Amino acid sequence: MRTVVTGAAGFIGSHLSRALLDRGDEVVGLDNLLTGSLDNVADIFGRSGFSFVDYDVTNFVHIAGPVDAVLHFASPASPKDYLEHPIKTLKVGSLGTHKTLGLAKDKGARYLLASTSEVYGDPQVHPQTEDYWGHVNPVGPRGVYDEAKRFAEAMAMAYHRYHGVDVRIVRIFNTYGPGMRPSDGRVVSNFLVQALDGKPLTVYGDGNQTRSFCYVDDEVRGIIALLDSDYVGPVNVGNPNEFTVRDLAGLVLEVTGSPSEIVHEPLPVDDPAVRRPDISLARRVLGWEPAVELREGLARTAEYFRRGLGAPGG
Ligand code: UDP
């Protein structure tokens, strides 16, 4: 297999590229390094079968030679990042999806879109099943990410129906693990870095909002199972164990042994009150489910931040 991965220097994209190389695929990684980092691919740079192009996939994408699969993982994905880059987020989700679908069509390649639990917005159905259409504020600040990904799903399905492109859509729920930027602003990286620095953990709002956190190795295994499957249409790939943000803060303090206190900061606009994937479909069609418990995953991620492997200052 010769696979193109966009966002290859990003958090999930780099883990995915490594896993594909490990199974013998050739990987062409594209990334414009807006939120990704070459540090994430430093260990695979010299590997045979890996090539990297610093490229913005909102422009026409040309890859010489045969391509068997195109995996579109380029996008800012942390709320902090997409609020800082609203137009670029909209462009990579819309134009970037269009260009990469065009590449897949041209090459006769399978296409896998990295979508998100954000397509469900602040959900009124809980846990979220793939047939739920979501509750998104299109004009709110988070709309730049949510609507770009919703458009991307619509575009992928249109290329499937109109051009016969073989598409897969993974709806990724909160994912964490080594390779996250220490300052990417997401709750797991924020809490771990704060705890390790002995600084207060910043809980937004009352901390009763929930998320369901998936360790990156589990997530990548699910994504590859979907890529290899015959299932067309969105599939939730996430860990169904749900925690309040306050619970997460407590667990981070326990795992790190940190004396940090907890402080409260304002809840961001349109912050979803709950989030938890229903993974019945993934279990059925992929035979997939996550294996790493949050405590274990947090310990591994804390170790990564402790060793200072994250890019300084993120
Ligand atoms: N959050 C928090 N403190 C932080 C960062 C985030 O309490 O320092 C909260 C945030 O308000 C949200 C949850 O943690 O309710 C998850 O936020 P994150 O940015 O990781 O991703 P989201 O799931 O909102 O996309």
Short mmCIF file of C-alpha atoms and ligand atoms in Angstrom, two decimals:
data_model
loop_
_atom_site.label_atom_id
_atom_site.label_comp_id
_atom_site.label_asym_id
_atom_site.label_seq_id
_atom_site.Cartn_x
_atom_site.Cartn_y
_atom_site.Cartn_z
CA MET A 1 0.00 0.00 0.00
CA ARG A 2 1.16 3.54 -0.78
CA THR A 3 -0.71 5.89 1.52
CA VAL A 4 -0.92 9.68 1.62
CA VAL A 5 -1.44 11.09 5.12
CA THR A 6 -2.29 14.79 5.43
CA GLY A 7 -1.50 16.29 8.83
CA ALA A 8 1.27 13.71 9.13
CA ALA A 9 3.24 15.90 11.58
CA GLY A 10 0.18 16.37 13.80
CA PHE A 11 -0.67 14.45 16.93
CA ILE A 12 -2.86 11.69 15.47
CA GLY A 13 -1.40 11.93 11.95
CA SER A 14 2.11 11.14 13.18
CA HIS A 15 1.00 8.12 15.23
CA LEU A 16 -1.00 6.92 12.25
CA SER A 17 1.94 7.34 9.86
CA ARG A 18 4.18 5.35 12.22
CA ALA A 19 1.59 2.55 12.54
CA LEU A 20 1.19 2.36 8.74
CA LEU A 21 4.97 2.19 8.25
CA ASP A 22 5.14 -0.53 10.92
CA ARG A 23 2.80 -2.70 8.91
CA GLY A 24 4.81 -2.19 5.73
CA ASP A 25 2.94 0.62 3.98
CA GLU A 26 4.77 3.36 2.14
CA VAL A 27 3.69 6.73 3.57
CA VAL A 28 3.77 10.13 1.90
CA GLY A 29 3.20 12.65 4.70
CA LEU A 30 1.96 16.17 3.99
CA ASP A 31 1.76 18.93 6.59
CA ASN A 32 2.07 22.72 6.55
CA LEU A 33 3.24 22.66 10.20
CA LEU A 34 0.62 25.19 11.31
CA THR A 35 -0.13 23.18 14.44
CA GLY A 36 1.93 20.07 13.69
CA SER A 37 5.61 19.70 14.49
CA LEU A 38 8.53 17.95 12.82
CA ASP A 39 9.43 16.64 16.30
CA ASN A 40 6.44 14.32 15.95
CA VAL A 41 7.96 12.62 12.89
CA ALA A 42 11.66 12.90 13.82
CA ASP A 43 11.87 9.18 14.59
CA ILE A 44 10.33 8.09 11.27
CA PHE A 45 12.02 10.63 9.02
CA GLY A 46 14.89 8.36 8.07
CA ARG A 47 12.78 5.23 7.66
CA SER A 48 12.57 3.76 4.20
CA GLY A 49 9.05 4.11 2.94
CA PHE A 50 8.47 7.51 4.57
CA SER A 51 8.63 10.79 2.71
CA PHE A 52 7.49 14.19 3.90
CA VAL A 53 6.35 17.30 2.05
CA ASP A 54 5.79 20.65 3.76
CA TYR A 55 2.55 21.50 1.99
CA ASP A 56 -0.79 23.25 2.52
CA VAL A 57 -3.47 20.91 1.17
CA THR A 58 -5.96 23.70 0.62
CA ASN A 59 -4.05 24.09 -2.66
CA PHE A 60 -4.15 21.61 -5.54
CA VAL A 61 -2.42 18.41 -4.42
CA HIS A 62 -0.23 16.50 -6.85
CA ILE A 63 1.50 13.25 -5.90
CA ALA A 64 3.52 11.44 -8.56
CA GLY A 65 2.95 7.70 -8.97
CA PRO A 66 0.31 5.34 -7.68
CA VAL A 67 -1.60 5.99 -4.46
CA ASP A 68 -3.76 3.35 -2.76
CA ALA A 69 -5.20 5.41 0.08
CA VAL A 70 -5.58 9.06 1.07
CA LEU A 71 -6.07 9.81 4.79
CA HIS A 72 -7.09 13.41 5.46
CA PHE A 73 -5.96 14.30 8.99
CA ALA A 74 -4.81 17.89 8.42
CA SER A 75 -6.65 20.41 10.62
CA PRO A 76 -6.22 22.36 13.79
CA ALA A 77 -8.14 20.19 16.28
CA SER A 78 -7.77 21.81 19.69
CA PRO A 79 -10.38 24.49 20.44
CA LYS A 80 -7.53 26.86 21.32
CA ASP A 81 -5.96 26.27 17.89
CA TYR A 82 -9.07 26.54 15.79
CA LEU A 83 -10.21 29.67 17.59
CA GLU A 84 -6.79 31.16 16.78
CA HIS A 85 -6.97 30.01 13.14
CA PRO A 86 -10.67 30.16 12.25
CA ILE A 87 -10.31 30.76 8.50
CA LYS A 88 -7.52 28.21 8.04
CA THR A 89 -9.65 25.66 9.93
CA LEU A 90 -12.61 26.31 7.64
CA LYS A 91 -10.35 26.11 4.59
CA VAL A 92 -8.61 22.85 5.44
CA GLY A 93 -11.95 21.21 6.27
CA SER A 94 -13.60 22.43 3.07
CA LEU A 95 -10.99 23.17 0.37
CA GLY A 96 -8.52 20.66 1.84
CA THR A 97 -11.15 17.93 1.81
CA HIS A 98 -12.09 18.82 -1.76
CA LYS A 99 -8.49 18.73 -2.99
CA THR A 100 -7.65 15.47 -1.24
CA LEU A 101 -10.86 13.83 -2.47
CA GLY A 102 -9.85 14.95 -5.96
CA LEU A 103 -6.50 13.23 -5.47
CA ALA A 104 -8.23 10.01 -4.33
CA LYS A 105 -10.57 10.11 -7.32
CA ASP A 106 -7.70 10.69 -9.74
CA LYS A 107 -5.65 7.82 -8.30
CA GLY A 108 -8.55 5.44 -7.72
CA ALA A 109 -7.53 5.44 -4.06
CA ARG A 110 -9.57 4.72 -0.96
CA TYR A 111 -10.28 7.87 1.07
CA LEU A 112 -10.50 8.17 4.84
CA LEU A 113 -11.72 11.41 6.40
CA ALA A 114 -10.80 12.34 9.96
CA SER A 115 -14.08 13.69 11.26
CA THR A 116 -14.97 14.45 14.84
CA SER A 117 -17.41 14.15 17.70
CA GLU A 118 -17.81 17.92 17.23
CA VAL A 119 -20.25 17.17 14.39
CA TYR A 120 -22.67 16.35 17.26
CA GLY A 121 -22.09 19.82 18.77
CA ASP A 122 -23.61 20.20 22.24
CA PRO A 123 -25.53 16.94 21.92
CA GLN A 124 -29.14 16.39 22.88
CA VAL A 125 -28.78 12.64 22.40
CA HIS A 126 -26.51 10.84 24.85
CA PRO A 127 -24.43 8.80 24.24
CA GLN A 128 -23.97 9.82 20.63
CA THR A 129 -24.84 7.32 17.89
CA GLU A 130 -23.80 7.83 14.27
CA ASP A 131 -27.40 8.42 13.17
CA TYR A 132 -27.74 11.50 15.41
CA TRP A 133 -27.55 14.65 13.27
CA GLY A 134 -26.16 16.87 15.97
CA HIS A 135 -26.80 20.22 17.61
CA VAL A 136 -24.25 22.72 16.30
CA ASN A 137 -24.24 26.51 16.47
CA PRO A 138 -23.01 27.42 12.97
CA VAL A 139 -22.23 31.04 13.85
CA GLY A 140 -20.61 30.45 17.25
CA PRO A 141 -16.82 30.44 17.63
CA ARG A 142 -16.62 26.63 17.54
CA GLY A 143 -18.67 26.57 14.34
CA VAL A 144 -15.47 27.01 12.30
CA TYR A 145 -14.36 23.50 13.20
CA ASP A 146 -17.74 21.81 13.58
CA GLU A 147 -19.18 23.09 10.31
CA ALA A 148 -15.95 22.51 8.37
CA LYS A 149 -16.02 18.86 9.45
CA ARG A 150 -19.75 18.55 8.72
CA PHE A 151 -19.12 19.99 5.26
CA ALA A 152 -16.17 17.59 4.87
CA GLU A 153 -18.43 14.62 5.63
CA ALA A 154 -21.00 15.88 3.10
CA MET A 155 -18.26 16.34 0.49
CA ALA A 156 -16.86 12.86 1.11
CA MET A 157 -20.30 11.28 0.74
CA ALA A 158 -20.95 13.30 -2.44
CA TYR A 159 -17.66 12.04 -3.93
CA HIS A 160 -18.73 8.56 -2.97
CA ARG A 161 -22.20 8.83 -4.50
CA TYR A 162 -21.34 10.91 -7.55
CA HIS A 163 -17.79 9.77 -8.38
CA GLY A 164 -17.77 6.33 -6.75
CA VAL A 165 -14.83 7.13 -4.46
CA ASP A 166 -14.48 4.48 -1.77
CA VAL A 167 -14.79 6.59 1.39
CA ARG A 168 -14.46 5.96 5.12
CA ILE A 169 -15.37 8.52 7.78
CA VAL A 170 -14.04 8.24 11.30
CA ARG A 171 -15.63 10.40 14.01
CA ILE A 172 -12.81 10.84 16.48
CA PHE A 173 -13.64 11.59 20.12
CA ASN A 174 -11.25 13.28 22.57
CA THR A 175 -7.90 11.57 22.05
CA TYR A 176 -4.76 11.99 24.15
CA GLY A 177 -1.30 10.55 24.54
CA PRO A 178 2.37 11.17 23.87
CA GLY A 179 2.91 13.62 21.01
CA MET A 180 0.36 16.19 22.17
CA ARG A 181 1.79 19.69 22.29
CA PRO A 182 2.24 20.74 25.90
CA SER A 183 0.57 24.06 25.12
CA ASP A 184 -2.10 22.89 22.69
CA GLY A 185 -4.75 23.98 25.16
CA ARG A 186 -6.68 20.73 25.43
CA VAL A 187 -7.76 19.55 28.81
CA VAL A 188 -5.48 16.51 29.14
CA SER A 189 -2.30 18.31 28.09
CA ASN A 190 -3.21 21.41 30.13
CA PHE A 191 -3.89 19.43 33.31
CA LEU A 192 -0.83 17.19 32.99
CA VAL A 193 1.56 20.06 32.26
CA GLN A 194 0.04 22.17 35.04
CA ALA A 195 0.28 19.27 37.52
CA LEU A 196 3.90 18.51 36.58
CA ASP A 197 4.80 22.20 36.91
CA GLY A 198 3.05 22.45 40.30
CA LYS A 199 0.71 25.09 38.86
CA PRO A 200 -3.05 25.20 39.50
CA LEU A 201 -5.24 23.02 37.28
CA THR A 202 -7.61 25.26 35.32
CA VAL A 203 -11.10 23.73 35.36
CA TYR A 204 -13.41 25.65 33.04
CA GLY A 205 -16.89 26.21 34.45
CA ASP A 206 -18.00 23.99 37.33
CA GLY A 207 -16.21 20.96 35.87
CA ASN A 208 -19.40 18.90 35.64
CA GLN A 209 -19.20 18.72 31.85
CA THR A 210 -18.16 15.30 30.61
CA ARG A 211 -15.78 13.90 28.02
CA SER A 212 -14.69 10.37 27.12
CA PHE A 213 -10.95 10.07 26.56
CA CYS A 214 -9.33 7.63 24.16
CA TYR A 215 -5.64 6.74 24.30
CA VAL A 216 -3.97 7.45 20.96
CA ASP A 217 -2.79 3.85 20.31
CA ASP A 218 -6.38 2.63 20.67
CA GLU A 219 -7.60 5.42 18.41
CA VAL A 220 -5.07 4.63 15.68
CA ARG A 221 -5.86 0.91 15.83
CA GLY A 222 -9.54 1.78 15.31
CA ILE A 223 -8.76 4.11 12.40
CA ILE A 224 -6.69 1.46 10.63
CA ALA A 225 -9.42 -1.15 11.21
CA LEU A 226 -11.89 1.25 9.57
CA LEU A 227 -9.51 1.91 6.67
CA ASP A 228 -9.25 -1.84 6.07
CA SER A 229 -12.99 -2.45 6.45
CA ASP A 230 -15.72 -2.29 3.83
CA TYR A 231 -17.88 0.11 5.82
CA VAL A 232 -18.88 3.34 4.07
CA GLY A 233 -20.27 6.07 6.32
CA PRO A 234 -19.37 7.58 9.66
CA VAL A 235 -18.11 5.39 12.50
CA ASN A 236 -17.50 6.62 16.05
CA VAL A 237 -14.04 5.66 17.25
CA GLY A 238 -13.57 6.69 20.86
CA ASN A 239 -13.51 5.39 24.39
CA PRO A 240 -17.01 5.16 25.90
CA ASN A 241 -15.82 5.60 29.51
CA GLU A 242 -17.18 9.02 30.49
CA PHE A 243 -15.61 11.33 33.05
CA THR A 244 -16.43 14.79 34.33
CA VAL A 245 -13.66 17.34 33.85
CA ARG A 246 -13.48 17.56 37.62
CA ASP A 247 -12.92 13.76 37.84
CA LEU A 248 -10.18 14.10 35.26
CA ALA A 249 -8.47 16.81 37.32
CA GLY A 250 -8.55 14.52 40.37
CA LEU A 251 -7.14 11.61 38.41
CA VAL A 252 -4.33 13.75 36.98
CA LEU A 253 -3.37 14.86 40.51
CA GLU A 254 -3.36 11.22 41.66
CA VAL A 255 -1.34 9.90 38.73
CA THR A 256 1.28 12.66 38.91
CA GLY A 257 1.36 12.92 42.72
CA SER A 258 1.15 16.67 42.24
CA PRO A 259 0.28 19.06 45.08
CA SER A 260 -1.38 21.48 42.61
CA GLU A 261 -4.67 23.07 43.56
CA ILE A 262 -7.71 23.41 41.30
CA VAL A 263 -8.92 26.80 40.11
CA HIS A 264 -12.01 27.60 38.05
CA GLU A 265 -12.02 29.69 34.88
CA PRO A 266 -14.94 30.71 32.65
CA LEU A 267 -16.54 28.02 30.50
CA PRO A 268 -15.82 28.63 26.79
CA VAL A 269 -18.79 29.56 24.55
CA ASP A 270 -20.79 26.55 23.28
CA ASP A 271 -18.65 24.10 25.28
CA PRO A 272 -20.55 20.78 24.99
CA ALA A 273 -22.09 19.75 28.32
CA VAL A 274 -21.65 16.03 27.67
CA ARG A 275 -19.86 13.77 25.21
CA ARG A 276 -19.66 10.02 25.00
CA PRO A 277 -19.51 7.77 21.96
CA ASP A 278 -21.81 4.86 21.40
CA ILE A 279 -19.34 2.43 19.82
CA SER A 280 -21.74 -0.43 19.03
CA LEU A 281 -21.14 0.11 15.31
CA ALA A 282 -17.33 0.02 15.65
CA ARG A 283 -17.59 -3.11 17.78
CA ARG A 284 -19.83 -4.78 15.20
CA VAL A 285 -18.24 -3.81 11.89
CA LEU A 286 -14.60 -3.38 12.96
CA GLY A 287 -14.39 -5.78 15.91
CA TRP A 288 -12.71 -2.83 17.64
CA GLU A 289 -12.84 -1.50 21.15
CA PRO A 290 -10.36 0.49 23.22
CA ALA A 291 -8.08 -1.31 25.67
CA VAL A 292 -6.16 1.37 27.60
CA GLU A 293 -7.78 2.67 30.78
CA LEU A 294 -7.61 6.42 31.43
CA ARG A 295 -5.38 6.04 34.49
CA GLU A 296 -2.81 3.99 32.54
CA GLY A 297 -2.96 6.30 29.52
CA LEU A 298 -2.51 9.38 31.72
CA ALA A 299 0.52 7.79 33.37
CA ARG A 300 2.12 7.14 29.96
CA THR A 301 1.33 10.66 28.78
CA ALA A 302 2.66 12.20 32.00
CA GLU A 303 5.88 10.28 31.41
CA TYR A 304 6.12 11.79 27.94
CA PHE A 305 5.68 15.34 29.24
CA ARG A 306 8.07 14.63 32.12
CA ARG A 307 10.80 13.59 29.72
CA GLY A 308 10.28 16.93 28.01
CA LEU A 309 9.75 15.32 24.64
CA GLY A 310 7.14 17.91 23.70
CA ALA A 311 8.39 20.83 21.69
CA PRO A 312 9.40 23.56 24.17
CA GLY A 313 6.61 26.08 24.41
CA GLY A 314 4.54 23.90 22.09
N1 UDP B 1 -11.16 22.33 29.87
C1 UDP B 1 -10.87 22.69 31.17
N2 UDP B 1 -9.63 23.19 31.44
C2 UDP B 1 -8.66 23.36 30.50
C3 UDP B 1 -8.96 22.97 29.17
C4 UDP B 1 -10.23 22.47 28.90
O1 UDP B 1 -11.71 22.56 32.09
O2 UDP B 1 -7.56 23.82 30.85
C5 UDP B 1 -12.48 21.75 29.59
C6 UDP B 1 -13.22 22.36 28.41
O3 UDP B 1 -14.00 23.47 28.81
C7 UDP B 1 -14.07 21.19 27.96
C8 UDP B 1 -13.23 19.96 28.28
O4 UDP B 1 -12.29 20.40 29.25
O5 UDP B 1 -15.27 21.13 28.70
C9 UDP B 1 -12.48 19.41 27.08
O6 UDP B 1 -11.82 20.47 26.44
P1 UDP B 1 -10.79 20.28 25.26
O7 UDP B 1 -10.27 21.64 24.91
O8 UDP B 1 -9.79 19.25 25.62
O9 UDP B 1 -11.61 19.68 24.04
P2 UDP B 1 -13.14 19.67 23.58
O10 UDP B 1 -13.67 18.37 24.05
O11 UDP B 1 -13.87 20.81 24.22
O12 UDP B 1 -13.05 19.77 22.13
#
